[in-house]
Amino acid sequence: MKGLQLARPGERLSVLCLGAHSDDIEIGAGGTLLSLMERGVQLDVHWCVLSGGGIREDEARKSAADFLAKAAKAEVEVKSFRDGFFPEQGEAIKQWFEELKLRVNPDLILTHRRDDAHQDHRKVCQLTWNTFRDHQILEYEIPKWDGDIGQPNVYVPVSAEALKRKIELLISHFGSQRSKKWFDDETFRGLARIRGMECCAPERYAEAFFGRKLALI
């Protein structure tokens, strides 16, 4: 299968990363971001976490700093919308999205999946599409208790080194999540291996996305 490149080594790519919670972006797209930078793509990243306070905000900022250490440019925002209640805060979150639109115009947006079982994730995805109507959007997946993993249609092969780095950073930065039975090396590596198998990834691993609208030129 012929791969379609987002950017070649040395080229600049601006990316808006949106996550409802402090570890979402890293879980869903951390390997993709690390692999792009590993290949020499010059990333300009605006990284937004919509719920974070106290230790969770500290975890989010430190994790983002490590994931984006080799980015050409990085800006991190952590908001304080109430975890678990995004649908009830729709008006306030929508207002924040409208303000964000005036500040960023990315080449690529990474956001939650439309059919994600978590209500906060679905609200972020809905407002992403509602706000950014002329942008390339890829929706990432988050493994969880609900068993809602779907059938993605976009794959990004991830190097073994990038996946190793992703998992190391997740485990080291998110101490508040280590008590969750699903938050471990095997979960993250296992999903990456399945997605890598599905797309015949050169180094066996991949992250998968849902591309609702793609333009080929």
Coordinates of C-alpha atoms in Angstrom, one line a residue:
M1 CA 0.0 0.0 0.0
K2 CA 1.3 3.4 -1.0
G3 CA 1.7 5.7 2.1
L4 CA 0.6 9.3 2.0
Q5 CA 2.9 11.7 3.8
L6 CA 1.7 14.5 6.1
A7 CA 5.1 16.1 5.7
R8 CA 8.5 15.2 4.5
P9 CA 11.7 15.4 6.6
G10 CA 12.7 19.0 7.0
E11 CA 9.2 20.4 6.2
R12 CA 7.1 22.3 8.7
L13 CA 3.8 21.0 9.9
S14 CA 1.5 22.8 12.3
V15 CA -0.6 20.5 14.6
L16 CA -3.4 21.2 17.0
C17 CA -3.7 18.5 19.6
L18 CA -6.9 18.4 21.6
G19 CA -7.5 16.2 24.7
A20 CA -10.3 16.1 27.2
H21 CA -8.0 14.8 29.9
S22 CA -4.3 15.1 30.7
D23 CA -3.2 11.8 29.2
D24 CA -5.5 11.5 26.2
I25 CA -3.2 13.1 23.6
E26 CA -0.3 11.0 24.6
I27 CA -2.2 7.7 24.6
G28 CA -4.0 8.4 21.3
A29 CA -1.3 10.2 19.3
G30 CA 1.9 10.3 21.2
G31 CA 3.7 7.8 19.1
T32 CA 2.7 9.6 15.9
L33 CA 4.1 12.9 17.1
L34 CA 7.3 11.3 18.3
S35 CA 7.7 9.4 15.0
L36 CA 7.2 12.6 12.9
M37 CA 9.9 14.4 14.9
E38 CA 12.1 11.3 14.7
R39 CA 11.8 11.5 10.9
G40 CA 12.9 15.1 10.9
V41 CA 9.5 16.8 10.4
Q42 CA 9.5 20.3 12.0
L43 CA 6.5 20.3 14.2
D44 CA 4.8 23.4 15.4
V45 CA 2.4 22.1 18.1
H46 CA -0.4 23.7 20.0
W47 CA -1.3 21.2 22.7
C48 CA -4.6 21.7 24.6
V49 CA -5.8 19.7 27.6
L50 CA -9.4 20.8 28.6
S51 CA -9.6 19.4 32.1
G52 CA -6.7 19.7 34.6
G53 CA -6.2 20.9 38.1
G54 CA -3.6 20.2 40.8
I55 CA -1.6 17.1 40.2
R56 CA -3.3 16.4 36.9
E57 CA -2.3 19.8 35.5
D58 CA 1.3 19.3 36.7
E59 CA 1.4 15.8 35.0
A60 CA -0.1 17.3 31.8
R61 CA 2.5 20.0 31.5
K62 CA 5.5 17.9 32.3
S63 CA 4.4 15.1 30.0
A64 CA 3.7 17.6 27.1
A65 CA 7.2 19.1 27.6
D66 CA 8.9 15.7 27.3
F67 CA 6.8 14.6 24.3
L68 CA 7.4 17.9 22.5
A69 CA 11.1 18.3 23.5
K70 CA 12.2 18.0 19.9
A71 CA 9.4 20.1 18.4
A72 CA 10.3 23.2 16.4
K73 CA 7.7 25.1 18.4
A74 CA 5.3 24.1 21.2
E75 CA 2.6 25.9 23.2
V76 CA 0.7 24.1 25.9
E77 CA -2.7 25.1 27.3
V78 CA -4.4 23.3 30.3
K79 CA -8.0 24.4 31.0
S80 CA -10.1 23.6 34.1
F81 CA -13.4 22.3 32.7
R82 CA -15.0 19.8 35.0
D83 CA -13.9 16.2 34.3
G84 CA -16.9 14.0 33.4
F85 CA -19.3 16.9 32.8
F86 CA -18.3 18.3 29.4
P87 CA -21.8 17.9 27.9
E88 CA -23.3 20.0 30.8
Q89 CA -20.6 22.7 30.1
G90 CA -21.1 22.8 26.4
E91 CA -21.7 26.5 26.1
A92 CA -18.5 27.4 28.0
I93 CA -16.4 24.9 26.1
K94 CA -17.9 26.1 22.8
Q95 CA -16.9 29.6 23.7
W96 CA -13.3 28.5 24.3
F97 CA -13.2 26.7 21.0
E98 CA -14.4 29.9 19.2
E99 CA -11.6 31.8 20.9
L100 CA -9.1 29.1 20.0
K101 CA -10.1 29.3 16.3
L102 CA -9.0 32.9 16.3
R103 CA -5.5 32.0 17.6
V104 CA -4.6 28.9 15.6
N105 CA -4.9 27.7 12.0
P106 CA -3.2 24.3 11.9
D107 CA -2.4 22.0 9.0
L108 CA -3.6 19.0 11.1
I109 CA -5.9 18.6 14.1
L110 CA -5.7 15.5 16.3
T111 CA -8.8 15.0 18.4
H112 CA -11.1 12.4 20.0
R113 CA -13.2 9.9 18.1
R114 CA -16.8 10.8 17.4
D115 CA -18.1 7.4 18.6
D116 CA -15.9 7.3 21.8
A117 CA -17.9 5.9 24.8
H118 CA -16.7 8.7 27.1
Q119 CA -19.0 11.7 27.1
D120 CA -16.2 14.2 27.5
H121 CA -14.3 12.7 24.5
R122 CA -17.5 12.9 22.3
K123 CA -18.1 16.5 23.2
V124 CA -14.5 17.5 22.3
C125 CA -14.8 15.8 19.0
Q126 CA -18.2 17.4 18.2
L127 CA -16.9 20.9 18.9
T128 CA -13.7 20.2 17.0
W129 CA -15.7 19.6 13.8
N130 CA -18.2 22.3 14.6
T131 CA -15.4 24.9 15.0
F132 CA -12.8 23.9 12.5
R133 CA -14.7 23.4 9.2
D134 CA -11.9 23.6 6.7
H135 CA -9.1 21.6 8.3
Q136 CA -7.6 18.1 8.1
I137 CA -8.9 16.3 11.2
L138 CA -7.9 12.9 12.4
E139 CA -9.6 11.3 15.4
Y140 CA -7.5 9.1 17.7
E141 CA -8.6 6.2 19.9
I142 CA -8.4 5.6 23.6
P143 CA -8.6 2.0 25.1
K144 CA -10.9 1.8 28.0
W145 CA -13.3 -0.4 30.1
D146 CA -16.1 0.2 27.7
G147 CA -14.6 -1.9 24.9
D148 CA -15.4 0.7 22.3
I149 CA -12.4 0.2 20.0
G150 CA -13.6 0.5 16.4
Q151 CA -12.4 0.0 12.9
P152 CA -10.0 2.8 12.0
N153 CA -9.2 3.8 8.4
V154 CA -6.0 5.8 8.8
Y155 CA -2.8 4.3 10.1
V156 CA 0.5 5.9 11.1
P157 CA 3.4 3.4 11.5
V158 CA 5.4 4.0 14.6
S159 CA 9.0 3.0 15.1
A160 CA 9.8 0.6 17.9
E161 CA 11.9 3.3 19.5
A162 CA 9.1 5.9 19.4
L163 CA 6.6 3.4 20.9
K164 CA 9.1 2.6 23.7
R165 CA 9.6 6.3 24.4
K166 CA 5.8 6.9 24.4
I167 CA 5.2 4.1 26.9
E168 CA 8.1 5.2 29.2
L169 CA 6.8 8.7 29.3
L170 CA 3.2 7.7 29.9
I171 CA 4.2 5.4 32.8
S172 CA 6.6 7.9 34.3
H173 CA 4.5 11.0 34.1
F174 CA 1.0 9.9 35.0
G175 CA 1.4 8.5 38.5
S176 CA -2.3 9.4 39.2
Q177 CA -3.4 6.8 36.7
R178 CA -1.1 3.8 37.6
S179 CA -3.8 2.3 39.9
K180 CA -6.0 1.8 36.9
K181 CA -5.7 -1.8 35.7
W182 CA -5.7 -0.9 32.0
F183 CA -3.0 1.7 32.3
D184 CA 0.1 -0.3 31.6
D185 CA 2.8 -1.3 29.1
E186 CA 0.9 -4.3 27.8
T187 CA -2.3 -2.3 27.0
F188 CA -0.4 0.4 25.0
R189 CA 2.0 -2.0 23.3
G190 CA -0.8 -4.6 22.5
L191 CA -3.0 -2.0 20.8
A192 CA 0.0 -0.6 18.8
R193 CA 0.9 -4.2 17.7
I194 CA -2.6 -4.9 16.5
R195 CA -2.8 -1.7 14.5
G196 CA 0.7 -2.3 13.2
M197 CA -0.4 -5.8 12.0
E198 CA -3.4 -4.3 10.3
C199 CA -1.3 -1.9 8.2
C200 CA 1.8 -4.0 7.8
A201 CA 3.9 -1.5 9.7
P202 CA 7.7 -1.9 9.0
E203 CA 8.6 -2.1 12.7
R204 CA 5.4 -3.9 13.7
Y205 CA 3.7 -1.0 15.5
A206 CA 1.2 1.8 14.5
E207 CA -1.3 4.2 15.8
A208 CA -4.7 4.3 14.2
F209 CA -7.1 7.2 13.5
F210 CA -10.5 7.8 12.0
G211 CA -10.4 10.2 9.0
R212 CA -13.9 11.4 8.3
K213 CA -12.9 13.7 5.4
L214 CA -9.7 13.5 3.4
A215 CA -8.6 15.5 0.4
L216 CA -6.0 13.9 -2.0
I217 CA -4.2 16.3 -4.3

